[in-house]
PDB file of N, CA, C and O in Angstrom:
ATOM      1  N   MET A   1     -29.186  38.629 116.327  1.00 88.00           N
ATOM      2  CA  MET A   1     -28.084  37.924 116.937  1.00 88.00           C
ATOM      3  C   MET A   1     -27.125  37.358 115.909  1.00 88.00           C
ATOM      4  O   MET A   1     -26.076  36.865 116.249  1.00 88.00           O
ATOM      5  N   GLY A   2     -27.496  37.431 114.629  1.00 92.00           N
ATOM      6  CA  GLY A   2     -26.579  37.033 113.565  1.00 92.00           C
ATOM      7  C   GLY A   2     -26.407  35.539 113.390  1.00 92.00           C
ATOM      8  O   GLY A   2     -25.386  35.093 112.885  1.00 92.00           O
ATOM      9  N   CYS A   3     -27.399  34.734 113.770  1.00 95.00           N
ATOM     10  CA  CYS A   3     -27.240  33.273 113.701  1.00 95.00           C
ATOM     11  C   CYS A   3     -27.332  32.727 112.282  1.00 95.00           C
ATOM     12  O   CYS A   3     -26.880  31.628 112.012  1.00 95.00           O
ATOM     13  N   SER A   4     -27.965  33.443 111.362  1.00 96.00           N
ATOM     14  CA  SER A   4     -28.101  33.078 109.944  1.00 96.00           C
ATOM     15  C   SER A   4     -29.135  32.000 109.666  1.00 96.00           C
ATOM     16  O   SER A   4     -29.256  31.558 108.526  1.00 96.00           O
ATOM     17  N   LEU A   5     -29.895  31.556 110.648  1.00 97.00           N
ATOM     18  CA  LEU A   5     -30.903  30.526 110.397  1.00 97.00           C
ATOM     19  C   LEU A   5     -31.927  30.975 109.358  1.00 97.00           C
ATOM     20  O   LEU A   5     -32.356  30.184 108.526  1.00 97.00           O
ATOM     21  N   CYS A   6     -32.305  32.233 109.397  1.00 96.00           N
ATOM     22  CA  CYS A   6     -33.285  32.737 108.433  1.00 96.00           C
ATOM     23  C   CYS A   6     -32.753  32.666 107.005  1.00 96.00           C
ATOM     24  O   CYS A   6     -33.458  32.252 106.083  1.00 96.00           O
ATOM     25  N   ALA A   7     -31.517  33.057 106.818  1.00 97.00           N
ATOM     26  CA  ALA A   7     -30.918  33.031 105.480  1.00 97.00           C
ATOM     27  C   ALA A   7     -30.760  31.601 104.975  1.00 97.00           C
ATOM     28  O   ALA A   7     -30.970  31.324 103.794  1.00 97.00           O
ATOM     29  N   ILE A   8     -30.422  30.694 105.874  1.00 97.00           N
ATOM     30  CA  ILE A   8     -30.274  29.286 105.498  1.00 97.00           C
ATOM     31  C   ILE A   8     -31.627  28.694 105.124  1.00 97.00           C
ATOM     32  O   ILE A   8     -31.746  27.934 104.167  1.00 97.00           O
ATOM     33  N   GLU A   9     -32.664  29.053 105.839  1.00 97.00           N
ATOM     34  CA  GLU A   9     -34.007  28.490 105.646  1.00 97.00           C
ATOM     35  C   GLU A   9     -34.746  29.085 104.447  1.00 97.00           C
ATOM     36  O   GLU A   9     -35.648  28.457 103.908  1.00 97.00           O
ATOM     37  N   CYS A  10     -34.375  30.264 103.989  1.00 97.00           N
ATOM     38  CA  CYS A  10     -35.116  30.980 102.939  1.00 97.00           C
ATOM     39  C   CYS A  10     -35.061  30.244 101.587  1.00 97.00           C
ATOM     40  O   CYS A  10     -33.997  30.121 100.985  1.00 97.00           O
ATOM     41  N   PRO A  11     -36.219  29.777 101.077  1.00 97.00           N
ATOM     42  CA  PRO A  11     -36.224  29.049  99.809  1.00 97.00           C
ATOM     43  C   PRO A  11     -35.982  29.948  98.593  1.00 97.00           C
ATOM     44  O   PRO A  11     -35.572  29.472  97.543  1.00 97.00           O
ATOM     45  N   ALA A  12     -36.232  31.243  98.740  1.00 97.00           N
ATOM     46  CA  ALA A  12     -36.071  32.177  97.624  1.00 97.00           C
ATOM     47  C   ALA A  12     -34.716  32.863  97.634  1.00 97.00           C
ATOM     48  O   ALA A  12     -34.439  33.691  96.769  1.00 97.00           O
ATOM     49  N   ASP A  13     -33.879  32.549  98.614  1.00 97.00           N
ATOM     50  CA  ASP A  13     -32.568  33.187  98.760  1.00 97.00           C
ATOM     51  C   ASP A  13     -32.716  34.709  98.821  1.00 97.00           C
ATOM     52  O   ASP A  13     -31.937  35.449  98.238  1.00 97.00           O
ATOM     53  N   ALA A  14     -33.741  35.143  99.547  1.00 96.00           N
ATOM     54  CA  ALA A  14     -34.038  36.575  99.649  1.00 96.00           C
ATOM     55  C   ALA A  14     -33.355  37.239 100.841  1.00 96.00           C
ATOM     56  O   ALA A  14     -33.412  38.456 100.973  1.00 96.00           O
ATOM     57  N   ILE A  15     -32.714  36.451 101.702  1.00 96.00           N
ATOM     58  CA  ILE A  15     -32.090  37.000 102.907  1.00 96.00           C
ATOM     59  C   ILE A  15     -30.586  36.823 102.826  1.00 96.00           C
ATOM     60  O   ILE A  15     -30.091  35.717 102.654  1.00 96.00           O
ATOM     61  N   LYS A  16     -29.868  37.933 102.937  1.00 96.00           N
ATOM     62  CA  LYS A  16     -28.401  37.914 102.928  1.00 96.00           C
ATOM     63  C   LYS A  16     -27.907  38.455 104.260  1.00 96.00           C
ATOM     64  O   LYS A  16     -28.363  39.503 104.722  1.00 96.00           O
ATOM     65  N   MET A  17     -26.964  37.758 104.852  1.00 96.00           N
ATOM     66  CA  MET A  17     -26.358  38.236 106.086  1.00 96.00           C
ATOM     67  C   MET A  17     -25.298  39.266 105.713  1.00 96.00           C
ATOM     68  O   MET A  17     -24.442  39.010 104.863  1.00 96.00           O
ATOM     69  N   THR A  18     -25.379  40.437 106.321  1.00 95.00           N
ATOM     70  CA  THR A  18     -24.571  41.588 105.961  1.00 95.00           C
ATOM     71  C   THR A  18     -23.838  42.118 107.191  1.00 95.00           C
ATOM     72  O   THR A  18     -24.414  42.155 108.280  1.00 95.00           O
ATOM     73  N   PRO A  19     -22.582  42.542 107.047  1.00 95.00           N
ATOM     74  CA  PRO A  19     -21.869  43.115 108.196  1.00 95.00           C
ATOM     75  C   PRO A  19     -22.550  44.398 108.701  1.00 95.00           C
ATOM     76  O   PRO A  19     -23.018  45.211 107.909  1.00 95.00           O
ATOM     77  N   ILE A  20     -22.597  44.552 110.014  1.00 93.00           N
ATOM     78  CA  ILE A  20     -23.115  45.788 110.593  1.00 93.00           C
ATOM     79  C   ILE A  20     -22.110  46.891 110.297  1.00 93.00           C
ATOM     80  O   ILE A  20     -20.923  46.741 110.572  1.00 93.00           O
ATOM     81  N   PRO A  21     -22.554  48.009 109.695  1.00 91.00           N
ATOM     82  CA  PRO A  21     -21.620  49.077 109.325  1.00 91.00           C
ATOM     83  C   PRO A  21     -20.963  49.722 110.542  1.00 91.00           C
ATOM     84  O   PRO A  21     -21.507  49.697 111.651  1.00 91.00           O
ATOM     85  N   LYS A  22     -19.811  50.308 110.314  1.00 91.00           N
ATOM     86  CA  LYS A  22     -19.134  51.065 111.376  1.00 91.00           C
ATOM     87  C   LYS A  22     -20.032  52.212 111.795  1.00 91.00           C
ATOM     88  O   LYS A  22     -20.779  52.754 111.003  1.00 91.00           O
ATOM     89  N   GLY A  23     -19.931  52.575 113.047  1.00 91.00           N
ATOM     90  CA  GLY A  23     -20.748  53.667 113.560  1.00 91.00           C
ATOM     91  C   GLY A  23     -22.002  53.183 114.265  1.00 91.00           C
ATOM     92  O   GLY A  23     -22.769  53.991 114.763  1.00 91.00           O
ATOM     93  N   TYR A  24     -22.232  51.873 114.280  1.00 90.00           N
ATOM     94  CA  TYR A  24     -23.381  51.314 114.980  1.00 90.00           C
ATOM     95  C   TYR A  24     -22.903  50.426 116.118  1.00 90.00           C
ATOM     96  O   TYR A  24     -21.920  49.720 115.995  1.00 90.00           O
ATOM     97  N   GLU A  25     -23.630  50.475 117.225  1.00 90.00           N
ATOM     98  CA  GLU A  25     -23.319  49.654 118.380  1.00 90.00           C
ATOM     99  C   GLU A  25     -23.757  48.224 118.095  1.00 90.00           C
ATOM    100  O   GLU A  25     -24.906  47.980 117.745  1.00 90.00           O
ATOM    101  N   VAL A  26     -22.853  47.275 118.225  1.00 90.00           N
ATOM    102  CA  VAL A  26     -23.176  45.881 117.959  1.00 90.00           C
ATOM    103  C   VAL A  26     -23.613  45.211 119.263  1.00 90.00           C
ATOM    104  O   VAL A  26     -22.890  45.273 120.258  1.00 90.00           O
ATOM    105  N   PRO A  27     -24.797  44.591 119.266  1.00 88.00           N
ATOM    106  CA  PRO A  27     -25.243  43.907 120.486  1.00 88.00           C
ATOM    107  C   PRO A  27     -24.268  42.812 120.909  1.00 88.00           C
ATOM    108  O   PRO A  27     -23.672  42.145 120.060  1.00 88.00           O
ATOM    109  N   LYS A  28     -24.108  42.625 122.198  1.00 91.00           N
ATOM    110  CA  LYS A  28     -23.182  41.613 122.709  1.00 91.00           C
ATOM    111  C   LYS A  28     -23.582  40.209 122.261  1.00 91.00           C
ATOM    112  O   LYS A  28     -22.736  39.331 122.141  1.00 91.00           O
ATOM    113  N   LYS A  29     -24.851  39.987 122.006  1.00 91.00           N
ATOM    114  CA  LYS A  29     -25.336  38.679 121.564  1.00 91.00           C
ATOM    115  C   LYS A  29     -25.067  38.429 120.078  1.00 91.00           C
ATOM    116  O   LYS A  29     -25.529  37.440 119.534  1.00 91.00           O
ATOM    117  N   ASN A  30     -24.351  39.337 119.430  1.00 92.00           N
ATOM    118  CA  ASN A  30     -24.071  39.197 117.998  1.00 92.00           C
ATOM    119  C   ASN A  30     -22.554  39.240 117.763  1.00 92.00           C
ATOM    120  O   ASN A  30     -22.029  40.205 117.201  1.00 92.00           O
ATOM    121  N   PRO A  31     -21.818  38.196 118.156  1.00 92.00           N
ATOM    122  CA  PRO A  31     -20.363  38.221 118.014  1.00 92.00           C
ATOM    123  C   PRO A  31     -19.888  38.208 116.566  1.00 92.00           C
ATOM    124  O   PRO A  31     -18.776  38.627 116.278  1.00 92.00           O
ATOM    125  N   ARG A  32     -20.735  37.751 115.649  1.00 94.00           N
ATOM    126  CA  ARG A  32     -20.361  37.716 114.228  1.00 94.00           C
ATOM    127  C   ARG A  32     -20.525  39.080 113.549  1.00 94.00           C
ATOM    128  O   ARG A  32     -20.120  39.263 112.419  1.00 94.00           O
ATOM    129  N   ARG A  33     -21.172  40.020 114.227  1.00 94.00           N
ATOM    130  CA  ARG A  33     -21.356  41.391 113.739  1.00 94.00           C
ATOM    131  C   ARG A  33     -22.061  41.436 112.383  1.00 94.00           C
ATOM    132  O   ARG A  33     -21.679  42.171 111.487  1.00 94.00           O
ATOM    133  N   ILE A  34     -23.113  40.618 112.223  1.00 95.00           N
ATOM    134  CA  ILE A  34     -23.877  40.590 110.978  1.00 95.00           C
ATOM    135  C   ILE A  34     -25.365  40.679 111.286  1.00 95.00           C
ATOM    136  O   ILE A  34     -25.799  40.413 112.403  1.00 95.00           O
ATOM    137  N   TYR A  35     -26.137  41.089 110.280  1.00 93.00           N
ATOM    138  CA  TYR A  35     -27.586  41.153 110.421  1.00 93.00           C
ATOM    139  C   TYR A  35     -28.227  40.780 109.088  1.00 93.00           C
ATOM    140  O   TYR A  35     -27.602  40.894 108.034  1.00 93.00           O
ATOM    141  N   PRO A  36     -29.476  40.316 109.109  1.00 94.00           N
ATOM    142  CA  PRO A  36     -30.130  39.911 107.863  1.00 94.00           C
ATOM    143  C   PRO A  36     -30.706  41.105 107.105  1.00 94.00           C
ATOM    144  O   PRO A  36     -31.295  42.008 107.688  1.00 94.00           O
ATOM    145  N   VAL A  37     -30.517  41.094 105.797  1.00 93.00           N
ATOM    146  CA  VAL A  37     -31.139  42.080 104.916  1.00 93.00           C
ATOM    147  C   VAL A  37     -32.041  41.304 103.959  1.00 93.00           C
ATOM    148  O   VAL A  37     -31.590  40.390 103.274  1.00 93.00           O
ATOM    149  N   ILE A  38     -33.311  41.675 103.930  1.00 92.00           N
ATOM    150  CA  ILE A  38     -34.295  40.982 103.101  1.00 92.00           C
ATOM    151  C   ILE A  38     -34.523  41.759 101.817  1.00 92.00           C
ATOM    152  O   ILE A  38     -34.813  42.949 101.841  1.00 92.00           O
ATOM    153  N   ASP A  39     -34.405  41.066 100.692  1.00 90.00           N
ATOM    154  CA  ASP A  39     -34.747  41.640  99.387  1.00 90.00           C
ATOM    155  C   ASP A  39     -36.221  41.318  99.153  1.00 90.00           C
ATOM    156  O   ASP A  39     -36.579  40.185  98.821  1.00 90.00           O
ATOM    157  N   TYR A  40     -37.097  42.291  99.368  1.00 83.00           N
ATOM    158  CA  TYR A  40     -38.533  42.045  99.296  1.00 83.00           C
ATOM    159  C   TYR A  40     -39.014  41.679  97.894  1.00 83.00           C
ATOM    160  O   TYR A  40     -40.082  41.096  97.742  1.00 83.00           O
ATOM    161  N   PHE A  41     -38.254  42.008  96.851  1.00 84.00           N
ATOM    162  CA  PHE A  41     -38.645  41.607  95.495  1.00 84.00           C
ATOM    163  C   PHE A  41     -38.418  40.115  95.268  1.00 84.00           C
ATOM    164  O   PHE A  41     -39.020  39.516  94.401  1.00 84.00           O
ATOM    165  N   ARG A  42     -37.535  39.503  96.047  1.00 90.00           N
ATOM    166  CA  ARG A  42     -37.289  38.060  95.939  1.00 90.00           C
ATOM    167  C   ARG A  42     -38.151  37.260  96.906  1.00 90.00           C
ATOM    168  O   ARG A  42     -38.385  36.082  96.704  1.00 90.00           O
ATOM    169  N   CYS A  43     -38.582  37.891  97.984  1.00 90.00           N
ATOM    170  CA  CYS A  43     -39.332  37.214  99.042  1.00 90.00           C
ATOM    171  C   CYS A  43     -40.628  36.607  98.495  1.00 90.00           C
ATOM    172  O   CYS A  43     -41.349  37.248  97.733  1.00 90.00           O
ATOM    173  N   VAL A  44     -40.910  35.355  98.881  1.00 91.00           N
ATOM    174  CA  VAL A  44     -42.142  34.682  98.468  1.00 91.00           C
ATOM    175  C   VAL A  44     -43.159  34.634  99.615  1.00 91.00           C
ATOM    176  O   VAL A  44     -44.185  33.980  99.507  1.00 91.00           O
ATOM    177  N   TYR A  45     -42.855  35.305 100.713  1.00 88.00           N
ATOM    178  CA  TYR A  45     -43.753  35.430 101.861  1.00 88.00           C
ATOM    179  C   TYR A  45     -44.224  34.073 102.383  1.00 88.00           C
ATOM    180  O   TYR A  45     -45.393  33.877 102.699  1.00 88.00           O
ATOM    181  N   CYS A  46     -43.283  33.161 102.509  1.00 93.00           N
ATOM    182  CA  CYS A  46     -43.579  31.831 103.063  1.00 93.00           C
ATOM    183  C   CYS A  46     -43.499  31.839 104.589  1.00 93.00           C
ATOM    184  O   CYS A  46     -43.998  30.939 105.241  1.00 93.00           O
ATOM    185  N   TYR A  47     -42.858  32.856 105.144  1.00 93.00           N
ATOM    186  CA  TYR A  47     -42.709  33.058 106.585  1.00 93.00           C
ATOM    187  C   TYR A  47     -41.883  31.977 107.281  1.00 93.00           C
ATOM    188  O   TYR A  47     -41.987  31.798 108.484  1.00 93.00           O
ATOM    189  N   ARG A  48     -41.047  31.289 106.535  1.00 96.00           N
ATOM    190  CA  ARG A  48     -40.158  30.316 107.163  1.00 96.00           C
ATOM    191  C   ARG A  48     -39.145  31.030 108.055  1.00 96.00           C
ATOM    192  O   ARG A  48     -38.760  30.506 109.100  1.00 96.00           O
ATOM    193  N   CYS A  49     -38.721  32.226 107.665  1.00 95.00           N
ATOM    194  CA  CYS A  49     -37.796  33.014 108.491  1.00 95.00           C
ATOM    195  C   CYS A  49     -38.437  33.352 109.843  1.00 95.00           C
ATOM    196  O   CYS A  49     -37.770  33.342 110.875  1.00 95.00           O
ATOM    197  N   VAL A  50     -39.729  33.625 109.820  1.00 95.00           N
ATOM    198  CA  VAL A  50     -40.448  33.956 111.042  1.00 95.00           C
ATOM    199  C   VAL A  50     -40.479  32.754 111.979  1.00 95.00           C
ATOM    200  O   VAL A  50     -40.211  32.874 113.171  1.00 95.00           O
ATOM    201  N   SER A  51     -40.774  31.590 111.422  1.00 96.00           N
ATOM    202  CA  SER A  51     -40.919  30.404 112.278  1.00 96.00           C
ATOM    203  C   SER A  51     -39.583  29.875 112.787  1.00 96.00           C
ATOM    204  O   SER A  51     -39.529  29.283 113.859  1.00 96.00           O
ATOM    205  N   VAL A  52     -38.480  30.100 112.056  1.00 96.00           N
ATOM    206  CA  VAL A  52     -37.187  29.548 112.467  1.00 96.00           C
ATOM    207  C   VAL A  52     -36.405  30.483 113.399  1.00 96.00           C
ATOM    208  O   VAL A  52     -35.516  30.045 114.101  1.00 96.00           O
ATOM    209  N   CYS A  53     -36.765  31.736 113.472  1.00 95.00           N
ATOM    210  CA  CYS A  53     -35.997  32.717 114.253  1.00 95.00           C
ATOM    211  C   CYS A  53     -36.099  32.452 115.760  1.00 95.00           C
ATOM    212  O   CYS A  53     -37.192  32.497 116.333  1.00 95.00           O
ATOM    213  N   PRO A  54     -34.955  32.189 116.406  1.00 94.00           N
ATOM    214  CA  PRO A  54     -34.984  31.883 117.837  1.00 94.00           C
ATOM    215  C   PRO A  54     -35.272  33.091 118.734  1.00 94.00           C
ATOM    216  O   PRO A  54     -35.632  32.923 119.895  1.00 94.00           O
ATOM    217  N   VAL A  55     -35.139  34.306 118.207  1.00 91.00           N
ATOM    218  CA  VAL A  55     -35.391  35.497 119.026  1.00 91.00           C
ATOM    219  C   VAL A  55     -36.609  36.290 118.540  1.00 91.00           C
ATOM    220  O   VAL A  55     -36.830  37.414 118.952  1.00 91.00           O
ATOM    221  N   ARG A  56     -37.367  35.703 117.643  1.00 91.00           N
ATOM    222  CA  ARG A  56     -38.584  36.335 117.101  1.00 91.00           C
ATOM    223  C   ARG A  56     -38.326  37.741 116.577  1.00 91.00           C
ATOM    224  O   ARG A  56     -39.023  38.699 116.904  1.00 91.00           O
ATOM    225  N   ALA A  57     -37.291  37.850 115.761  1.00 88.00           N
ATOM    226  CA  ALA A  57     -36.888  39.151 115.233  1.00 88.00           C
ATOM    227  C   ALA A  57     -37.784  39.632 114.093  1.00 88.00           C
ATOM    228  O   ALA A  57     -37.800  40.815 113.787  1.00 88.00           O
ATOM    229  N   TYR A  58     -38.524  38.733 113.483  1.00 86.00           N
ATOM    230  CA  TYR A  58     -39.360  39.116 112.344  1.00 86.00           C
ATOM    231  C   TYR A  58     -40.779  39.411 112.801  1.00 86.00           C
ATOM    232  O   TYR A  58     -41.363  38.673 113.581  1.00 86.00           O
ATOM    233  N   VAL A  59     -41.325  40.515 112.298  1.00 82.00           N
ATOM    234  CA  VAL A  59     -42.680  40.925 112.620  1.00 82.00           C
ATOM    235  C   VAL A  59     -43.473  40.921 111.326  1.00 82.00           C
ATOM    236  O   VAL A  59     -43.049  41.509 110.330  1.00 82.00           O
ATOM    237  N   THR A  60     -44.626  40.261 111.327  1.00 84.00           N
ATOM    238  CA  THR A  60     -45.453  40.220 110.128  1.00 84.00           C
ATOM    239  C   THR A  60     -46.702  41.063 110.332  1.00 84.00           C
ATOM    240  O   THR A  60     -47.172  41.235 111.452  1.00 84.00           O
ATOM    241  N   THR A  61     -47.204  41.588 109.237  1.00 79.00           N
ATOM    242  CA  THR A  61     -48.450  42.360 109.258  1.00 79.00           C
ATOM    243  C   THR A  61     -49.282  41.941 108.057  1.00 79.00           C
ATOM    244  O   THR A  61     -48.823  41.198 107.195  1.00 79.00           O
ATOM    245  N   ASN A  62     -50.484  42.451 107.985  1.00 78.00           N
ATOM    246  CA  ASN A  62     -51.350  42.216 106.828  1.00 78.00           C
ATOM    247  C   ASN A  62     -51.266  43.347 105.823  1.00 78.00           C
ATOM    248  O   ASN A  62     -52.043  43.396 104.884  1.00 78.00           O
ATOM    249  N   GLU A  63     -50.336  44.283 106.015  1.00 70.00           N
ATOM    250  CA  GLU A  63     -50.168  45.405 105.092  1.00 70.00           C
ATOM    251  C   GLU A  63     -49.132  45.077 104.038  1.00 70.00           C
ATOM    252  O   GLU A  63     -48.044  44.606 104.361  1.00 70.00           O
ATOM    253  N   TYR A  64     -49.475  45.331 102.793  1.00 67.00           N
ATOM    254  CA  TYR A  64     -48.547  45.097 101.697  1.00 67.00           C
ATOM    255  C   TYR A  64     -48.490  46.356 100.833  1.00 67.00           C
ATOM    256  O   TYR A  64     -49.411  46.643 100.083  1.00 67.00           O
ATOM    257  N   ARG A  65     -47.425  47.131 100.985  1.00 66.00           N
ATOM    258  CA  ARG A  65     -47.251  48.347 100.198  1.00 66.00           C
ATOM    259  C   ARG A  65     -45.835  48.351  99.643  1.00 66.00           C
ATOM    260  O   ARG A  65     -44.993  49.106 100.071  1.00 66.00           O
ATOM    261  N   LEU A  66     -45.588  47.494  98.665  1.00 62.00           N
ATOM    262  CA  LEU A  66     -44.242  47.370  98.131  1.00 62.00           C
ATOM    263  C   LEU A  66     -44.090  47.968  96.734  1.00 62.00           C
ATOM    264  O   LEU A  66     -43.046  47.818  96.135  1.00 62.00           O
ATOM    265  N   ALA A  67     -45.116  48.610  96.217  1.00 60.00           N
ATOM    266  CA  ALA A  67     -45.012  49.170  94.879  1.00 60.00           C
ATOM    267  C   ALA A  67     -43.935  50.244  94.847  1.00 60.00           C
ATOM    268  O   ALA A  67     -43.976  51.211  95.595  1.00 60.00           O
ATOM    269  N   SER A  68     -42.932  50.030  94.013  1.00 65.00           N
ATOM    270  CA  SER A  68     -41.823  50.971  93.932  1.00 65.00           C
ATOM    271  C   SER A  68     -41.019  50.703  92.669  1.00 65.00           C
ATOM    272  O   SER A  68     -41.005  49.596  92.147  1.00 65.00           O
ATOM    273  N   THR A  69     -40.324  51.719  92.208  1.00 67.00           N
ATOM    274  CA  THR A  69     -39.419  51.526  91.080  1.00 67.00           C
ATOM    275  C   THR A  69     -38.005  51.270  91.571  1.00 67.00           C
ATOM    276  O   THR A  69     -37.140  50.918  90.799  1.00 67.00           O
ATOM    277  N   GLU A  70     -37.785  51.444  92.879  1.00 72.00           N
ATOM    278  CA  GLU A  70     -36.470  51.208  93.471  1.00 72.00           C
ATOM    279  C   GLU A  70     -36.464  49.891  94.224  1.00 72.00           C
ATOM    280  O   GLU A  70     -37.499  49.445  94.723  1.00 72.00           O
ATOM    281  N   LYS A  71     -35.283  49.281  94.330  1.00 70.00           N
ATOM    282  CA  LYS A  71     -35.141  48.032  95.074  1.00 70.00           C
ATOM    283  C   LYS A  71     -35.460  48.281  96.550  1.00 70.00           C
ATOM    284  O   LYS A  71     -34.974  49.240  97.138  1.00 70.00           O
ATOM    285  N   ILE A  72     -36.283  47.424  97.112  1.00 69.00           N
ATOM    286  CA  ILE A  72     -36.699  47.569  98.504  1.00 69.00           C
ATOM    287  C   ILE A  72     -36.069  46.451  99.328  1.00 69.00           C
ATOM    288  O   ILE A  72     -36.235  45.284  99.006  1.00 69.00           O
ATOM    289  N   THR A  73     -35.337  46.833 100.391  1.00 75.00           N
ATOM    290  CA  THR A  73     -34.767  45.851 101.307  1.00 75.00           C
ATOM    291  C   THR A  73     -35.090  46.268 102.736  1.00 75.00           C
ATOM    292  O   THR A  73     -35.594  47.362 102.979  1.00 75.00           O
ATOM    293  N   SER A  74     -34.748  45.412 103.663  1.00 78.00           N
ATOM    294  CA  SER A  74     -34.998  45.692 105.076  1.00 78.00           C
ATOM    295  C   SER A  74     -33.827  46.399 105.745  1.00 78.00           C
ATOM    296  O   SER A  74     -33.848  46.635 106.946  1.00 78.00           O
ATOM    297  N   SER A  75     -32.808  46.764 104.999  1.00 77.00           N
ATOM    298  CA  SER A  75     -31.588  47.318 105.582  1.00 77.00           C
ATOM    299  C   SER A  75     -31.840  48.537 106.468  1.00 77.00           C
ATOM    300  O   SER A  75     -31.398  48.583 107.610  1.00 77.00           O
ATOM    301  N   ASP A  76     -32.530  49.534 105.950  1.00 71.00           N
ATOM    302  CA  ASP A  76     -32.779  50.746 106.736  1.00 71.00           C
ATOM    303  C   ASP A  76     -33.619  50.446 107.978  1.00 71.00           C
ATOM    304  O   ASP A  76     -33.368  50.976 109.051  1.00 71.00           O
ATOM    305  N   LEU A  77     -34.621  49.598 107.831  1.00 71.00           N
ATOM    306  CA  LEU A  77     -35.453  49.241 108.983  1.00 71.00           C
ATOM    307  C   LEU A  77     -34.627  48.549 110.049  1.00 71.00           C
ATOM    308  O   LEU A  77     -34.765  48.837 111.236  1.00 71.00           O
ATOM    309  N   SER A  78     -33.760  47.625 109.649  1.00 75.00           N
ATOM    310  CA  SER A  78     -32.958  46.887 110.614  1.00 75.00           C
ATOM    311  C   SER A  78     -31.951  47.788 111.322  1.00 75.00           C
ATOM    312  O   SER A  78     -31.760  47.686 112.524  1.00 75.00           O
ATOM    313  N   LEU A  79     -31.291  48.647 110.581  1.00 76.00           N
ATOM    314  CA  LEU A  79     -30.292  49.525 111.193  1.00 76.00           C
ATOM    315  C   LEU A  79     -30.926  50.529 112.142  1.00 76.00           C
ATOM    316  O   LEU A  79     -30.271  50.996 113.075  1.00 76.00           O
ATOM    317  N   ASN A  80     -32.181  50.852 111.935  1.00 73.00           N
ATOM    318  CA  ASN A  80     -32.878  51.771 112.835  1.00 73.00           C
ATOM    319  C   ASN A  80     -33.072  51.171 114.224  1.00 73.00           C
ATOM    320  O   ASN A  80     -33.368  51.881 115.175  1.00 73.00           O
ATOM    321  N   THR A  81     -32.918  49.871 114.355  1.00 72.00           N
ATOM    322  CA  THR A  81     -33.079  49.232 115.668  1.00 72.00           C
ATOM    323  C   THR A  81     -31.773  49.246 116.481  1.00 72.00           C
ATOM    324  O   THR A  81     -31.788  48.894 117.645  1.00 72.00           O
ATOM    325  N   LEU A  82     -30.658  49.647 115.852  1.00 77.00           N
ATOM    326  CA  LEU A  82     -29.377  49.707 116.549  1.00 77.00           C
ATOM    327  C   LEU A  82     -29.033  51.127 116.942  1.00 77.00           C
ATOM    328  O   LEU A  82     -29.367  52.075 116.219  1.00 77.00           O
ATOM    329  N   LYS A  83     -28.366  51.284 118.069  1.00 77.00           N
ATOM    330  CA  LYS A  83     -27.929  52.605 118.505  1.00 77.00           C
ATOM    331  C   LYS A  83     -26.694  52.994 117.708  1.00 77.00           C
ATOM    332  O   LYS A  83     -25.842  52.166 117.414  1.00 77.00           O
ATOM    333  N   LYS A  84     -26.616  54.283 117.373  1.00 80.00           N
ATOM    334  CA  LYS A  84     -25.411  54.787 116.734  1.00 80.00           C
ATOM    335  C   LYS A  84     -24.376  55.092 117.811  1.00 80.00           C
ATOM    336  O   LYS A  84     -24.716  55.569 118.885  1.00 80.00           O
ATOM    337  N   ILE A  85     -23.141  54.828 117.498  1.00 79.00           N
ATOM    338  CA  ILE A  85     -22.059  55.100 118.444  1.00 79.00           C
ATOM    339  C   ILE A  85     -21.894  56.607 118.560  1.00 79.00           C
ATOM    340  O   ILE A  85     -21.830  57.328 117.558  1.00 79.00           O
ATOM    341  N   GLY A  86     -21.846  57.073 119.786  1.00 75.00           N
ATOM    342  CA  GLY A  86     -21.684  58.515 120.034  1.00 75.00           C
ATOM    343  C   GLY A  86     -22.962  59.292 119.794  1.00 75.00           C
ATOM    344  O   GLY A  86     -22.958  60.508 119.765  1.00 75.00           O
ATOM    345  N   GLY A  87     -24.079  58.615 119.581  1.00 61.00           N
ATOM    346  CA  GLY A  87     -25.307  59.332 119.283  1.00 61.00           C
ATOM    347  C   GLY A  87     -26.408  59.166 120.234  1.00 61.00           C
ATOM    348  O   GLY A  87     -26.540  58.673 121.219  1.00 61.00           O
TER     349      GLY A  87
END
């Protein structure tokens, strides 16, 4: 919904609110047209974002597979939840 509470609450500054790219359908409940992108290398896994989210958008698991040489963010995962326009 783009409220930014998660980004405000994050002690590690690991969450950045980012504009939804063109070509994606923006939910009516998101008038600001933004979504959170998590930088998992900065995340301290305090789960404050989980507890503050009014729509329970964050899902936690006990799986941790972040080993990578490339920067890992939640961008692709988040965009996969939106419909593409014309698609």
